[in-house]
Short mmCIF file of C-alpha atoms in Angstrom, two decimals:
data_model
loop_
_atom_site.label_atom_id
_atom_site.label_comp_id
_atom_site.label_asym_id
_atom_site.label_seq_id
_atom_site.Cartn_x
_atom_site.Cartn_y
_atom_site.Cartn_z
CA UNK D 1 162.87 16.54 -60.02
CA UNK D 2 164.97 13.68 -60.56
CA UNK D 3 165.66 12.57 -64.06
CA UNK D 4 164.81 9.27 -64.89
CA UNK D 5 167.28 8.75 -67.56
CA UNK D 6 170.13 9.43 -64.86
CA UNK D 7 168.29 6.81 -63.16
CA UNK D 8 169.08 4.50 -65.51
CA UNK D 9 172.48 4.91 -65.38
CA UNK D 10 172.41 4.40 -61.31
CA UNK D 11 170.84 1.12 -62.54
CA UNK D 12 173.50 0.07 -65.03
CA UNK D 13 176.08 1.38 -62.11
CA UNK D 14 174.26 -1.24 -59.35
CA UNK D 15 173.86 -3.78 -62.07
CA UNK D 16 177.69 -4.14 -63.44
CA UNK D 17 179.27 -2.65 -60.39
CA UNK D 18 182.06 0.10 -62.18
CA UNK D 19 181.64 2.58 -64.15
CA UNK D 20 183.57 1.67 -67.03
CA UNK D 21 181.26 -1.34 -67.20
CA UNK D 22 177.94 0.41 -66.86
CA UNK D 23 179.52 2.73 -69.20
CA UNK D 24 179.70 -0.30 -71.90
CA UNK D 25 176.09 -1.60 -71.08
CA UNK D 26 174.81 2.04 -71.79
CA UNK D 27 176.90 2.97 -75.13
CA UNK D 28 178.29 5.52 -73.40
CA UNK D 29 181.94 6.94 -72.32
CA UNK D 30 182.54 6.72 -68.93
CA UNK D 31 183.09 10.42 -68.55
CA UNK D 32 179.67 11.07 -69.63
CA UNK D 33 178.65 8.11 -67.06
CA UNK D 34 180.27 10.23 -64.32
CA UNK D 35 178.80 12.96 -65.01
CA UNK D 36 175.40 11.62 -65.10
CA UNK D 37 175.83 10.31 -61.53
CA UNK D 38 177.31 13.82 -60.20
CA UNK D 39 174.09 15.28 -61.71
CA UNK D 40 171.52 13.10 -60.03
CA UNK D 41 173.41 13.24 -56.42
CA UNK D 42 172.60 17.21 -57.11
CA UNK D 43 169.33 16.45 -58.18
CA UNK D 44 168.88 13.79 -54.82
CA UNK D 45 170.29 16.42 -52.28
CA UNK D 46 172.84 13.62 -51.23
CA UNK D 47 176.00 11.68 -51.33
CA UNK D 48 174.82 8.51 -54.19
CA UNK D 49 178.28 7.25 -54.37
CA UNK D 50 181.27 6.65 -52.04
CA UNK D 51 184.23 7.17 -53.91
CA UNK D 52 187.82 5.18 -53.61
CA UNK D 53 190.44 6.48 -55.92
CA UNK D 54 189.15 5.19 -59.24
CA UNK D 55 186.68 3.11 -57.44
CA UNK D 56 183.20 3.88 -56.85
CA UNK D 57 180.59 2.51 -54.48
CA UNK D 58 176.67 3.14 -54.18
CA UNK D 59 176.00 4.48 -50.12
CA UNK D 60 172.92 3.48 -48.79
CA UNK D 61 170.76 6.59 -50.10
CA UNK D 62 172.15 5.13 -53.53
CA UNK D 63 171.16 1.38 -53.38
CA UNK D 64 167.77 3.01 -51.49
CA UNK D 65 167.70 5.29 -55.02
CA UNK D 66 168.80 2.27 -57.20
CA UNK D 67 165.71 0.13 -55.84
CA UNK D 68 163.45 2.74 -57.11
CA UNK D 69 165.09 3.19 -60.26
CA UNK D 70 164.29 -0.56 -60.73
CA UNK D 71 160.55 0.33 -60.54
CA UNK D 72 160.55 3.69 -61.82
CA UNK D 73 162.36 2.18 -65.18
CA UNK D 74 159.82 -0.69 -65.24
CA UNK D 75 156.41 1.57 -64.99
CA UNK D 76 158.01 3.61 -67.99
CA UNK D 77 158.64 0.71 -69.97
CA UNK D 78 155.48 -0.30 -69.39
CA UNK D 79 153.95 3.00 -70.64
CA UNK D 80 156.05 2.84 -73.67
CA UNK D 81 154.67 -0.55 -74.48
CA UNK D 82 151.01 0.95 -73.48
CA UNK D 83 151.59 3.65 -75.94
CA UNK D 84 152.85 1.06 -78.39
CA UNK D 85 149.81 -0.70 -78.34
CA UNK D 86 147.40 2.25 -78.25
CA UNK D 87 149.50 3.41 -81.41
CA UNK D 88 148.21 0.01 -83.45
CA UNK D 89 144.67 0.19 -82.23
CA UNK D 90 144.85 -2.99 -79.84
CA UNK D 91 144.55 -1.13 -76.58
CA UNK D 92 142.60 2.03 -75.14
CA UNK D 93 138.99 3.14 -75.01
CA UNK D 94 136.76 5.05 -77.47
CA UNK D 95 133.26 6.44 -76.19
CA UNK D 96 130.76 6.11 -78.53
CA UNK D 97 127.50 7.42 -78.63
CA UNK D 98 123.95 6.07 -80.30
CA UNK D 99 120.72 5.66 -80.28
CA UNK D 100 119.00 2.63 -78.79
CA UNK D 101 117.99 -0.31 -81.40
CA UNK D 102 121.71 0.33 -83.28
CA UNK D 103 123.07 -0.43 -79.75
CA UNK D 104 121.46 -3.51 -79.72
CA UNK D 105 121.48 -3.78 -84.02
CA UNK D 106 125.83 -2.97 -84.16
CA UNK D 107 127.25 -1.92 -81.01
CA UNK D 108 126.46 -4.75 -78.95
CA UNK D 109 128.01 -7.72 -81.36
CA UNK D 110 130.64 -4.79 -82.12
CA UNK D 111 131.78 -5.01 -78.54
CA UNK D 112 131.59 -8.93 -78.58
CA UNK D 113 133.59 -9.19 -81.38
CA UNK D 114 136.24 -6.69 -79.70
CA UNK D 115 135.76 -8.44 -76.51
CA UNK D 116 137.46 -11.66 -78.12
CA UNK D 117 139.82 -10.58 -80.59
CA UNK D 118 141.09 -7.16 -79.32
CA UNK D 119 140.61 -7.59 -75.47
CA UNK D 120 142.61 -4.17 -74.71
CA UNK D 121 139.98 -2.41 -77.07
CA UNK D 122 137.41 -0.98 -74.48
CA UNK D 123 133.98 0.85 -75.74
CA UNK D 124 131.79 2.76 -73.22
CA UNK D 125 128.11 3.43 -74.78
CA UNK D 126 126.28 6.72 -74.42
CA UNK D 127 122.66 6.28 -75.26
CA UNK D 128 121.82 9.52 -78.14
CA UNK D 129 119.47 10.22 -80.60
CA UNK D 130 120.86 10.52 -83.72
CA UNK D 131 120.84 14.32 -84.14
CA UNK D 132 122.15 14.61 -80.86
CA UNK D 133 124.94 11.81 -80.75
CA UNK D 134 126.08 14.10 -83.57
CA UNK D 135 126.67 17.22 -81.66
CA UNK D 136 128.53 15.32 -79.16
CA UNK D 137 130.65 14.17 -81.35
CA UNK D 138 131.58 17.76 -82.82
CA UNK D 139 131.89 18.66 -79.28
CA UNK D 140 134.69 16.40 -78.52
CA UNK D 141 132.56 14.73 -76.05
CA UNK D 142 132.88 11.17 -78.08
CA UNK D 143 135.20 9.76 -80.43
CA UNK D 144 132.12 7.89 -82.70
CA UNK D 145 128.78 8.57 -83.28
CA UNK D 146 126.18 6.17 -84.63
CA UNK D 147 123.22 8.40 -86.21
CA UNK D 148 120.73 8.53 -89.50
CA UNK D 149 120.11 9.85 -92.37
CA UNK D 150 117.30 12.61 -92.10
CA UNK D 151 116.29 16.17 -92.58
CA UNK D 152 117.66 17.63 -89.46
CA UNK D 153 120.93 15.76 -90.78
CA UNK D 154 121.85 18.55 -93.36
CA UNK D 155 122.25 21.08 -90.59
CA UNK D 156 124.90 19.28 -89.06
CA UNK D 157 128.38 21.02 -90.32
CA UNK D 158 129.39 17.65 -92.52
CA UNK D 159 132.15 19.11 -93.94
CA UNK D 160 134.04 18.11 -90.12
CA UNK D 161 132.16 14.80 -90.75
CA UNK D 162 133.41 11.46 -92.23
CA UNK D 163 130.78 9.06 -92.61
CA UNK D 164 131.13 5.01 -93.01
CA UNK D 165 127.63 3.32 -93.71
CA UNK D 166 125.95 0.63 -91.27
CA UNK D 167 122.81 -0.48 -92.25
CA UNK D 168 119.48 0.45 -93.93
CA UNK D 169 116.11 -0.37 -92.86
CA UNK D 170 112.34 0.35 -93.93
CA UNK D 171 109.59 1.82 -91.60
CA UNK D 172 106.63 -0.54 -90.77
CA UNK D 173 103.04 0.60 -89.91
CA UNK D 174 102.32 -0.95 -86.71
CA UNK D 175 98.66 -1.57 -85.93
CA UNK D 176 96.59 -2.46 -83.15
CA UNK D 177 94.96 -6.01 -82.84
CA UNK D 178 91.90 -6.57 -85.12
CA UNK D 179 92.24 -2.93 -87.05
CA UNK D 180 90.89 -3.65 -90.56
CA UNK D 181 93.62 -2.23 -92.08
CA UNK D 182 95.52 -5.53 -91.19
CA UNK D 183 93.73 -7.80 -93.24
CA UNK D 184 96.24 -6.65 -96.32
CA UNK D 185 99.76 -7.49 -96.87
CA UNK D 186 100.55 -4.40 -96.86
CA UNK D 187 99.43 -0.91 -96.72
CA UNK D 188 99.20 2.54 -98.28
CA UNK D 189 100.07 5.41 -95.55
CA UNK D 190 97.30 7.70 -96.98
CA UNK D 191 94.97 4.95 -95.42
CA UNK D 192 96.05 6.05 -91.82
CA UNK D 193 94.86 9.77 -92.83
CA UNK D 194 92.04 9.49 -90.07
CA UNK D 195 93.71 7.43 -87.72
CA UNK D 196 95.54 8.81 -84.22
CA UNK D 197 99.06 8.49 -84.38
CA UNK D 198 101.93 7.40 -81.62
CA UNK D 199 105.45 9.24 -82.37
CA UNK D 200 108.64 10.02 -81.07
CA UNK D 201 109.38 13.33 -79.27
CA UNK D 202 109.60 16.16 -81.64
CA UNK D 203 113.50 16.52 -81.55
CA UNK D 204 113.71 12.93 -82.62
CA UNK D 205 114.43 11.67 -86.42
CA UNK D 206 112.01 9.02 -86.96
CA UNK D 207 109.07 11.93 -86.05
CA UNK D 208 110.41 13.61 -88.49
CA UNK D 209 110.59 10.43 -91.02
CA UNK D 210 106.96 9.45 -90.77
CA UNK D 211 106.18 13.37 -90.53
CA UNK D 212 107.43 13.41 -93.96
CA UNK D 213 106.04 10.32 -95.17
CA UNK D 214 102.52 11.16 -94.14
CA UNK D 215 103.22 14.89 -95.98
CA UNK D 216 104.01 12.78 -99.09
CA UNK D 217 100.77 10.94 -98.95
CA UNK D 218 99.19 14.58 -98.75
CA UNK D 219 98.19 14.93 -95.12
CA UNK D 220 99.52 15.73 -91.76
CA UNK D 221 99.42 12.89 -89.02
CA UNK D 222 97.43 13.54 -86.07
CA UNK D 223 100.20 12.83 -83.23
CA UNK D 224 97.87 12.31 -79.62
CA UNK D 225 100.71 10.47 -77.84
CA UNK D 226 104.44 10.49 -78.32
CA UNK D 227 106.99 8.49 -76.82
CA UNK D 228 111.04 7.90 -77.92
CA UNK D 229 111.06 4.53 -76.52
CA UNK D 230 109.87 2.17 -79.34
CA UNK D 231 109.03 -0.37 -77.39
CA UNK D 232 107.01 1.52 -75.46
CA UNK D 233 105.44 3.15 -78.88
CA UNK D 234 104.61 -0.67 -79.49
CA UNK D 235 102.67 -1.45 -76.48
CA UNK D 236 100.61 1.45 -76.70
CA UNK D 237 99.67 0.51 -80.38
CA UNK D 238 98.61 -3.08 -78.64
CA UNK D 239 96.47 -1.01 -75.89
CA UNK D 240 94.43 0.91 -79.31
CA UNK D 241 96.11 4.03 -78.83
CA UNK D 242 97.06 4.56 -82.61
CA UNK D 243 98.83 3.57 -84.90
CA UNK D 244 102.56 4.44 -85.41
CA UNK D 245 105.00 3.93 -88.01
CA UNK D 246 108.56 2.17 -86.83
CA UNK D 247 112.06 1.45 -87.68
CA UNK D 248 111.57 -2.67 -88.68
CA UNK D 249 114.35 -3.91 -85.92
CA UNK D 250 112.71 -1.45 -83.24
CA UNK D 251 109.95 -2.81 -82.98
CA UNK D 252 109.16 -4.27 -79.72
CA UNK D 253 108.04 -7.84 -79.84
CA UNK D 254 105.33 -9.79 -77.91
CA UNK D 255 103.10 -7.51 -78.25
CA UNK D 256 99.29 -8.45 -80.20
CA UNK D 257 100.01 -5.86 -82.73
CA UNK D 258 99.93 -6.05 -86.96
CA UNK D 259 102.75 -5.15 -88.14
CA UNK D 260 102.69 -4.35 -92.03
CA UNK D 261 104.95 -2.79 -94.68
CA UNK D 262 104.16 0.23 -96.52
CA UNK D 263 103.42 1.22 -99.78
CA UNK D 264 104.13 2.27 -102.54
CA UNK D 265 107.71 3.61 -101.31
CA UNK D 266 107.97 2.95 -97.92
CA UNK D 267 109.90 5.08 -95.39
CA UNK D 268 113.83 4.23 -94.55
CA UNK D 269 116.50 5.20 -92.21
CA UNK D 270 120.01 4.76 -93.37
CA UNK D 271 121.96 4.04 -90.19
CA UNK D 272 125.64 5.37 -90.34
CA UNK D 273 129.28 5.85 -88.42
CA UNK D 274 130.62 9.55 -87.56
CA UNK D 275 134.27 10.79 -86.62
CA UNK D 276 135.42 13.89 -87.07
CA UNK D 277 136.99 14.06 -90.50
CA UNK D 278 140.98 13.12 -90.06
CA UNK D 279 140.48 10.65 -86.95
CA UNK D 280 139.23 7.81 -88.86
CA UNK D 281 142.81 6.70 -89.37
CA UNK D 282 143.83 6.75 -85.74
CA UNK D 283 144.29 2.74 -85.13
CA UNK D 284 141.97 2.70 -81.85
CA UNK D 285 139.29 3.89 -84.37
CA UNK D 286 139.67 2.60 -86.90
CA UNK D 287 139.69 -0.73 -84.58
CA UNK D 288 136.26 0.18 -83.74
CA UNK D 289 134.51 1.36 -86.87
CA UNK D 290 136.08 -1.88 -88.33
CA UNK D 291 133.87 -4.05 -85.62
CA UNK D 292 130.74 -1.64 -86.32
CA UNK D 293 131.16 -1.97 -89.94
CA UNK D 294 131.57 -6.07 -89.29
#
């Protein structure tokens, strides 16, 4: 394996032409310079140099070798100025994971805002649920996770967890066309006691929010259809399905449904940032949660 800082000293040999002068452009004696060039001919298997008396000259394999070195030198420069920039968080990619309305909510404009100011900053999305982005994230699989505040939250070993807030939003009852419920401004979720119910797949948060909420109002919600995709969850409200209760900005839109808030203390979901606890000061990052928290 040749040794590209011996390389460098071929260079500075091509470039000034004797040793003594290479010697000068290096900082170095030009004992040490000789040596360096004995070691790499050992390390290249052949004659680099063509000595006469105090005289040196590069051989063909050594201007051959010395055209590399030209390249070789320039790629690791390059890295070093790649590292550089990775070091202050203005080049490199961080996968984060999250679910899909704070995609469209934070990471989305997050990326714009990247996209413009910090160009070398590169995010690739993994669609999650919240409890799930989590796990990734303790399993080194991503570097961010986007998730919620929720019951299943509290199993999730926090203590490994630092945490930067988003965004907060309320729950809205979503009702098909014409229900009679929709006549109010708002409404009381103990008034959806009889009704059928759309939710989200039972491994998903939000079930487990309106789950709660409905427990609160003292009954248990009779779930006939479920579906994670909240758009989906609205269009099937329009068709008379059920009703449902949804994150506000998940709600899909253009469908004939009445959407109303709840009372008296409606459901929320407090959207936050994940790392694992010590890598929120790593400049790529923090570059990141910085745009998010934007």
């Amino acid at each position: 394996m040749i040794d590209p800082r011996r390389l460098q000293v071929l260079r500075a040999l091509a470039d000034h032409g004797t040793v003594r002068a290479a010697a000068e452009a290096l900082h170095l004696t030009p004992s040490a310079v000789s040596q360096q060039l004995g070691a790499l001919e050992h390390e290249a298997g052949q004659a680099l140099l063509s000595r006469h008396g105090r005289r040196v000259q590069l051989t063909a394999a050594g201007e051959l070798l010395a055209e590399h070195a030209k390249a070789v030198l320039a790629e690791l420069e390059r890295a070093e100025a790649t590292l550089a920039a990775c070091a202050e968080g203005t080049i490199g990619t961080v996968h984060l994971a999250s679910f899909a309305s704070a995609i469209t909510q934070v990471v989305a404009n997050a990326i714009g805002t990247l996209r413009q100011h910090t160009p070398g900053v590169r995010i690739v999305v993994h669609d999650a649920e919240a409890h799930t982005s989590l796990l990734q994230l303790l399993s080194g699989q991503i570097d961010i996770a986007i998730s919620m505040e929720y019951r299943a939250t509290a199993q999730i070993d926090s203590a490994r967890l630092t945490r930067f807030s988003l965004y907060a939003e309320p729950f809205d009852a979503v009702l098909p066309p014409g229900h009679p419920l929709a006549a109010g401004e708002r409404i009381a979720v103990e008034a959806l006691r009889e009704e059928e119910w759309i939710a989200p797949l039972p491994d998903n948060p939000c079930r487990a929010v309106a789950q709660t909420c409905c427990e609160h109002a003292g009954f248990l919600p009779r779930i006939t259809h479920s579906c994670d995709d909240f758009h989906a969850v609205t269009a099937l409200v329009a068709a008379g399905a059920g009703v449902a209760l949804v994150p506000r900005t998940a709600i899909g839109t253009g469908y004939p449904v009445a959407v109303r808030p709840v009372s008296p203390n409606p459901p929320e979901r407090r959207v936050f940032a994940a790392v694992e606890r010590g890598r929120e000061g790593h400049p790529l990052i923090r570059t990141v949660l910085d745009a998010l928290r934007a």
